[in-house]
Amino acid sequence: GSLEANLEDIGYSGTGTFIQTGGANAVVLDLWLGFKSTGNGTYNLSGPGIVDVWGRTIVGISGTGTFNQSDGGLSADSLVLGQNVGGYGEYNLSGGGSIYSNQSVVGESGTGTFNQSGGTNYVGSWQMLGQNVGSSGTYNLTGGVLGSGAAVGDAGTGVFTNSGGTHNVSGNLVLGAQ
């Protein structure tokens, strides 16, 4: 089956879980997980499903968001983990899953953690760990392929651990930009 929505908000102020094992989920604007500080949103993508977000996928806006992907594909203009102060976003990519985003921020003003043990994560223009002062972004690559135009640790704290897999940077790799 397929689903199309303008905006999807999972875990607005309570707890919500979206489970996708196949089919297509098209989101015209944004996909949000964990909107308010009390919100806890989880997205589980397994099987050959496709998630096509024309805007932003934000995991942990002011609350807690978790995106678990073991198969299928996510396409988004931008992927943000831990958007606001107090927000926590975690992305777990494994198996044969694939992600394409134009830009990716792990820890914008909050805390973001990206765990990749398999699959492919391709970031078209730039990927940032710890963007704003006080933010924290962690990327743990233990398997699979990560490709990005530029990878930057900005004004916050950024930690990149590469104990397996492949990291291809087609632009610049900058640690501690500010």
PDB file of C-alpha atoms in Angstrom:
ATOM      1  CA  GLY A   1       0.000   0.000   0.000  1.00  0.00           C
ATOM      2  CA  SER A   2       0.874   3.636  -0.074  1.00  0.00           C
ATOM      3  CA  LEU A   3       0.341   6.691   2.095  1.00  0.00           C
ATOM      4  CA  GLU A   4       0.625  10.364   1.147  1.00  0.00           C
ATOM      5  CA  ALA A   5       0.455  13.221   3.644  1.00  0.00           C
ATOM      6  CA  ASN A   6       1.443  16.879   3.817  1.00  0.00           C
ATOM      7  CA  LEU A   7       3.020  16.493   7.263  1.00  0.00           C
ATOM      8  CA  GLU A   8       3.594  13.497   9.510  1.00  0.00           C
ATOM      9  CA  ASP A   9       4.138  14.123  13.232  1.00  0.00           C
ATOM     10  CA  ILE A  10       4.840  10.992  15.260  1.00  0.00           C
ATOM     11  CA  GLY A  11       5.077  11.470  19.032  1.00  0.00           C
ATOM     12  CA  TYR A  12       3.789  15.054  19.178  1.00  0.00           C
ATOM     13  CA  SER A  13       3.561  15.304  22.963  1.00  0.00           C
ATOM     14  CA  GLY A  14       3.012  11.634  23.811  1.00  0.00           C
ATOM     15  CA  THR A  15       4.401   8.378  22.461  1.00  0.00           C
ATOM     16  CA  GLY A  16       3.862   7.256  18.872  1.00  0.00           C
ATOM     17  CA  THR A  17       5.331   4.577  16.630  1.00  0.00           C
ATOM     18  CA  PHE A  18       5.081   4.245  12.841  1.00  0.00           C
ATOM     19  CA  ILE A  19       5.861   0.769  11.473  1.00  0.00           C
ATOM     20  CA  GLN A  20       6.522   0.332   7.735  1.00  0.00           C
ATOM     21  CA  THR A  21       7.375  -3.068   6.276  1.00  0.00           C
ATOM     22  CA  GLY A  22       6.802  -2.250   2.599  1.00  0.00           C
ATOM     23  CA  GLY A  23       4.935   0.073   0.288  1.00  0.00           C
ATOM     24  CA  ALA A  24       5.514   3.795  -0.108  1.00  0.00           C
ATOM     25  CA  ASN A  25       5.139   6.721   2.288  1.00  0.00           C
ATOM     26  CA  ALA A  26       5.227  10.112   0.544  1.00  0.00           C
ATOM     27  CA  VAL A  27       5.460  13.228   2.733  1.00  0.00           C
ATOM     28  CA  VAL A  28       5.055  16.562   0.943  1.00  0.00           C
ATOM     29  CA  LEU A  29       6.466  18.765   3.726  1.00  0.00           C
ATOM     30  CA  ASP A  30       8.185  17.342   6.818  1.00  0.00           C
ATOM     31  CA  LEU A  31       8.382  14.128   8.834  1.00  0.00           C
ATOM     32  CA  TRP A  32       8.741  14.875  12.572  1.00  0.00           C
ATOM     33  CA  LEU A  33       9.565  12.459  15.388  1.00  0.00           C
ATOM     34  CA  GLY A  34       9.318  13.730  19.005  1.00  0.00           C
ATOM     35  CA  PHE A  35       7.947  17.251  18.586  1.00  0.00           C
ATOM     36  CA  LYS A  36       7.385  18.599  22.133  1.00  0.00           C
ATOM     37  CA  SER A  37       9.695  17.976  25.095  1.00  0.00           C
ATOM     38  CA  THR A  38       7.324  15.209  26.277  1.00  0.00           C
ATOM     39  CA  GLY A  39       7.055  13.704  22.795  1.00  0.00           C
ATOM     40  CA  ASN A  40       8.610  10.367  21.928  1.00  0.00           C
ATOM     41  CA  GLY A  41       8.343   9.293  18.289  1.00  0.00           C
ATOM     42  CA  THR A  42       9.706   6.154  16.646  1.00  0.00           C
ATOM     43  CA  TYR A  43       9.793   5.164  12.977  1.00  0.00           C
ATOM     44  CA  ASN A  44      10.607   1.536  12.127  1.00  0.00           C
ATOM     45  CA  LEU A  45      11.377   0.884   8.450  1.00  0.00           C
ATOM     46  CA  SER A  46      12.019  -2.727   7.469  1.00  0.00           C
ATOM     47  CA  GLY A  47      11.309  -4.615   4.299  1.00  0.00           C
ATOM     48  CA  PRO A  48      11.462  -3.034   0.847  1.00  0.00           C
ATOM     49  CA  GLY A  49       9.502   0.115   1.797  1.00  0.00           C
ATOM     50  CA  ILE A  50      10.229   3.619   0.521  1.00  0.00           C
ATOM     51  CA  VAL A  51       9.901   6.864   2.501  1.00  0.00           C
ATOM     52  CA  ASP A  52      10.022   9.950   0.281  1.00  0.00           C
ATOM     53  CA  VAL A  53      10.110  13.226   2.242  1.00  0.00           C
ATOM     54  CA  TRP A  54      10.222  16.312   0.036  1.00  0.00           C
ATOM     55  CA  GLY A  55      11.188  18.540   2.980  1.00  0.00           C
ATOM     56  CA  ARG A  56      12.941  17.709   6.236  1.00  0.00           C
ATOM     57  CA  THR A  57      13.037  14.538   8.283  1.00  0.00           C
ATOM     58  CA  ILE A  58      13.591  15.749  11.847  1.00  0.00           C
ATOM     59  CA  VAL A  59      14.283  13.089  14.459  1.00  0.00           C
ATOM     60  CA  GLY A  60      14.006  14.621  17.953  1.00  0.00           C
ATOM     61  CA  ILE A  61      12.741  18.204  17.590  1.00  0.00           C
ATOM     62  CA  SER A  62      12.338  19.122  21.282  1.00  0.00           C
ATOM     63  CA  GLY A  63      11.584  15.613  22.483  1.00  0.00           C
ATOM     64  CA  THR A  64      12.994  12.177  21.679  1.00  0.00           C
ATOM     65  CA  GLY A  65      12.960  10.668  18.219  1.00  0.00           C
ATOM     66  CA  THR A  66      14.286   7.343  16.954  1.00  0.00           C
ATOM     67  CA  PHE A  67      14.445   6.140  13.354  1.00  0.00           C
ATOM     68  CA  ASN A  68      15.288   2.440  12.930  1.00  0.00           C
ATOM     69  CA  GLN A  69      15.983   1.318   9.362  1.00  0.00           C
ATOM     70  CA  SER A  70      17.063  -2.203   8.444  1.00  0.00           C
ATOM     71  CA  ASP A  71      15.932  -2.215   4.800  1.00  0.00           C
ATOM     72  CA  GLY A  72      14.151  -0.030   2.293  1.00  0.00           C
ATOM     73  CA  GLY A  73      14.989   3.548   1.441  1.00  0.00           C
ATOM     74  CA  LEU A  74      14.600   7.034   2.871  1.00  0.00           C
ATOM     75  CA  SER A  75      14.925  10.084   0.649  1.00  0.00           C
ATOM     76  CA  ALA A  76      14.742  13.572   2.187  1.00  0.00           C
ATOM     77  CA  ASP A  77      15.944  17.070   1.384  1.00  0.00           C
ATOM     78  CA  SER A  78      17.503  17.247   4.847  1.00  0.00           C
ATOM     79  CA  LEU A  79      17.903  14.870   7.765  1.00  0.00           C
ATOM     80  CA  VAL A  80      18.227  16.467  11.213  1.00  0.00           C
ATOM     81  CA  LEU A  81      18.859  14.618  14.485  1.00  0.00           C
ATOM     82  CA  GLY A  82      18.357  16.634  17.706  1.00  0.00           C
ATOM     83  CA  GLN A  83      17.039  19.926  16.383  1.00  0.00           C
ATOM     84  CA  ASN A  84      16.335  22.081  19.465  1.00  0.00           C
ATOM     85  CA  VAL A  85      17.999  22.382  22.873  1.00  0.00           C
ATOM     86  CA  GLY A  86      16.803  19.366  24.872  1.00  0.00           C
ATOM     87  CA  GLY A  87      15.895  17.411  21.758  1.00  0.00           C
ATOM     88  CA  TYR A  88      17.460  13.977  21.217  1.00  0.00           C
ATOM     89  CA  GLY A  89      17.470  12.200  17.871  1.00  0.00           C
ATOM     90  CA  GLU A  90      18.877   8.781  17.071  1.00  0.00           C
ATOM     91  CA  TYR A  91      19.128   7.057  13.698  1.00  0.00           C
ATOM     92  CA  ASN A  92      20.013   3.361  13.442  1.00  0.00           C
ATOM     93  CA  LEU A  93      20.864   2.166   9.919  1.00  0.00           C
ATOM     94  CA  SER A  94      21.592  -1.523   9.367  1.00  0.00           C
ATOM     95  CA  GLY A  95      21.154  -4.320   6.857  1.00  0.00           C
ATOM     96  CA  GLY A  96      20.475  -3.244   3.300  1.00  0.00           C
ATOM     97  CA  GLY A  97      18.830   0.085   4.053  1.00  0.00           C
ATOM     98  CA  SER A  98      19.684   3.199   2.066  1.00  0.00           C
ATOM     99  CA  ILE A  99      19.382   6.914   2.768  1.00  0.00           C
ATOM    100  CA  TYR A 100      19.740   9.871   0.437  1.00  0.00           C
ATOM    101  CA  SER A 101      19.601  13.429   1.763  1.00  0.00           C
ATOM    102  CA  ASN A 102      20.865  16.687   0.344  1.00  0.00           C
ATOM    103  CA  GLN A 103      22.198  17.688   3.771  1.00  0.00           C
ATOM    104  CA  SER A 104      22.443  16.059   7.180  1.00  0.00           C
ATOM    105  CA  VAL A 105      22.856  17.526  10.664  1.00  0.00           C
ATOM    106  CA  VAL A 106      23.605  15.248  13.617  1.00  0.00           C
ATOM    107  CA  GLY A 107      23.041  17.507  16.637  1.00  0.00           C
ATOM    108  CA  GLU A 108      21.735  20.884  15.396  1.00  0.00           C
ATOM    109  CA  SER A 109      21.090  22.582  18.760  1.00  0.00           C
ATOM    110  CA  GLY A 110      20.309  19.384  20.674  1.00  0.00           C
ATOM    111  CA  THR A 111      21.904  15.939  20.737  1.00  0.00           C
ATOM    112  CA  GLY A 112      22.061  13.573  17.792  1.00  0.00           C
ATOM    113  CA  THR A 113      23.471  10.072  17.396  1.00  0.00           C
ATOM    114  CA  PHE A 114      23.776   8.194  14.121  1.00  0.00           C
ATOM    115  CA  ASN A 115      24.652   4.485  14.331  1.00  0.00           C
ATOM    116  CA  GLN A 116      25.440   2.813  10.997  1.00  0.00           C
ATOM    117  CA  SER A 117      26.271  -0.888  10.955  1.00  0.00           C
ATOM    118  CA  GLY A 118      25.257  -1.547   7.354  1.00  0.00           C
ATOM    119  CA  GLY A 119      23.504  -0.093   4.355  1.00  0.00           C
ATOM    120  CA  THR A 120      24.335   3.117   2.526  1.00  0.00           C
ATOM    121  CA  ASN A 121      23.997   6.718   3.707  1.00  0.00           C
ATOM    122  CA  TYR A 122      24.637   9.251   0.952  1.00  0.00           C
ATOM    123  CA  VAL A 123      24.603  12.961   1.815  1.00  0.00           C
ATOM    124  CA  GLY A 124      24.654  15.104  -1.334  1.00  0.00           C
ATOM    125  CA  SER A 125      26.128  18.393  -0.162  1.00  0.00           C
ATOM    126  CA  TRP A 126      27.267  18.438   3.489  1.00  0.00           C
ATOM    127  CA  GLN A 127      27.023  16.603   6.760  1.00  0.00           C
ATOM    128  CA  MET A 128      27.529  18.382  10.062  1.00  0.00           C
ATOM    129  CA  LEU A 129      28.173  16.980  13.552  1.00  0.00           C
ATOM    130  CA  GLY A 130      27.400  19.391  16.413  1.00  0.00           C
ATOM    131  CA  GLN A 131      26.249  22.444  14.458  1.00  0.00           C
ATOM    132  CA  ASN A 132      25.445  25.091  17.091  1.00  0.00           C
ATOM    133  CA  VAL A 133      27.125  25.973  20.405  1.00  0.00           C
ATOM    134  CA  GLY A 134      25.999  23.511  23.082  1.00  0.00           C
ATOM    135  CA  SER A 135      24.951  20.829  20.601  1.00  0.00           C
ATOM    136  CA  SER A 136      26.420  17.349  20.386  1.00  0.00           C
ATOM    137  CA  GLY A 137      26.614  15.103  17.330  1.00  0.00           C
ATOM    138  CA  THR A 138      27.981  11.558  17.256  1.00  0.00           C
ATOM    139  CA  TYR A 139      28.384   9.298  14.233  1.00  0.00           C
ATOM    140  CA  ASN A 140      29.320   5.651  14.788  1.00  0.00           C
ATOM    141  CA  LEU A 141      30.238   3.875  11.551  1.00  0.00           C
ATOM    142  CA  THR A 142      30.807   0.146  12.088  1.00  0.00           C
ATOM    143  CA  GLY A 143      29.688  -1.134   8.683  1.00  0.00           C
ATOM    144  CA  GLY A 144      28.200  -0.103   5.355  1.00  0.00           C
ATOM    145  CA  VAL A 145      29.024   2.952   3.266  1.00  0.00           C
ATOM    146  CA  LEU A 146      28.801   6.628   4.194  1.00  0.00           C
ATOM    147  CA  GLY A 147      29.312   9.177   1.435  1.00  0.00           C
ATOM    148  CA  SER A 148      29.136  12.951   1.808  1.00  0.00           C
ATOM    149  CA  GLY A 149      30.099  16.084  -0.062  1.00  0.00           C
ATOM    150  CA  ALA A 150      31.709  17.595   3.038  1.00  0.00           C
ATOM    151  CA  ALA A 151      31.805  16.468   6.651  1.00  0.00           C
ATOM    152  CA  VAL A 152      32.212  19.132   9.337  1.00  0.00           C
ATOM    153  CA  GLY A 153      32.378  19.281  13.125  1.00  0.00           C
ATOM    154  CA  ASP A 154      31.096  22.830  13.662  1.00  0.00           C
ATOM    155  CA  ALA A 155      30.462  25.032  16.759  1.00  0.00           C
ATOM    156  CA  GLY A 156      29.212  22.202  18.995  1.00  0.00           C
ATOM    157  CA  THR A 157      30.832  18.911  19.913  1.00  0.00           C
ATOM    158  CA  GLY A 158      31.217  16.382  17.124  1.00  0.00           C
ATOM    159  CA  VAL A 159      32.506  12.824  17.441  1.00  0.00           C
ATOM    160  CA  PHE A 160      33.048  10.528  14.463  1.00  0.00           C
ATOM    161  CA  THR A 161      34.060   6.917  15.132  1.00  0.00           C
ATOM    162  CA  ASN A 162      34.962   4.741  12.136  1.00  0.00           C
ATOM    163  CA  SER A 163      35.627   1.183  13.316  1.00  0.00           C
ATOM    164  CA  GLY A 164      34.291  -0.496  10.170  1.00  0.00           C
ATOM    165  CA  GLY A 165      32.663   0.242   6.875  1.00  0.00           C
ATOM    166  CA  THR A 166      33.708   2.915   4.378  1.00  0.00           C
ATOM    167  CA  HIS A 167      33.555   6.716   4.602  1.00  0.00           C
ATOM    168  CA  ASN A 168      33.900   8.573   1.298  1.00  0.00           C
ATOM    169  CA  VAL A 169      34.171  12.387   1.486  1.00  0.00           C
ATOM    170  CA  SER A 170      34.056  14.047  -1.915  1.00  0.00           C
ATOM    171  CA  GLY A 171      34.688  17.542  -0.515  1.00  0.00           C
ATOM    172  CA  ASN A 172      36.388  18.631   2.704  1.00  0.00           C
ATOM    173  CA  LEU A 173      36.635  16.888   6.049  1.00  0.00           C
ATOM    174  CA  VAL A 174      36.876  19.502   8.825  1.00  0.00           C
ATOM    175  CA  LEU A 175      37.093  18.676  12.532  1.00  0.00           C
ATOM    176  CA  GLY A 176      36.481  21.504  15.017  1.00  0.00           C
ATOM    177  CA  ALA A 177      35.541  24.216  12.514  1.00  0.00           C
ATOM    178  CA  GLN A 178      34.676  26.711  15.256  1.00  0.00           C
TER     179      GLN A 178
END
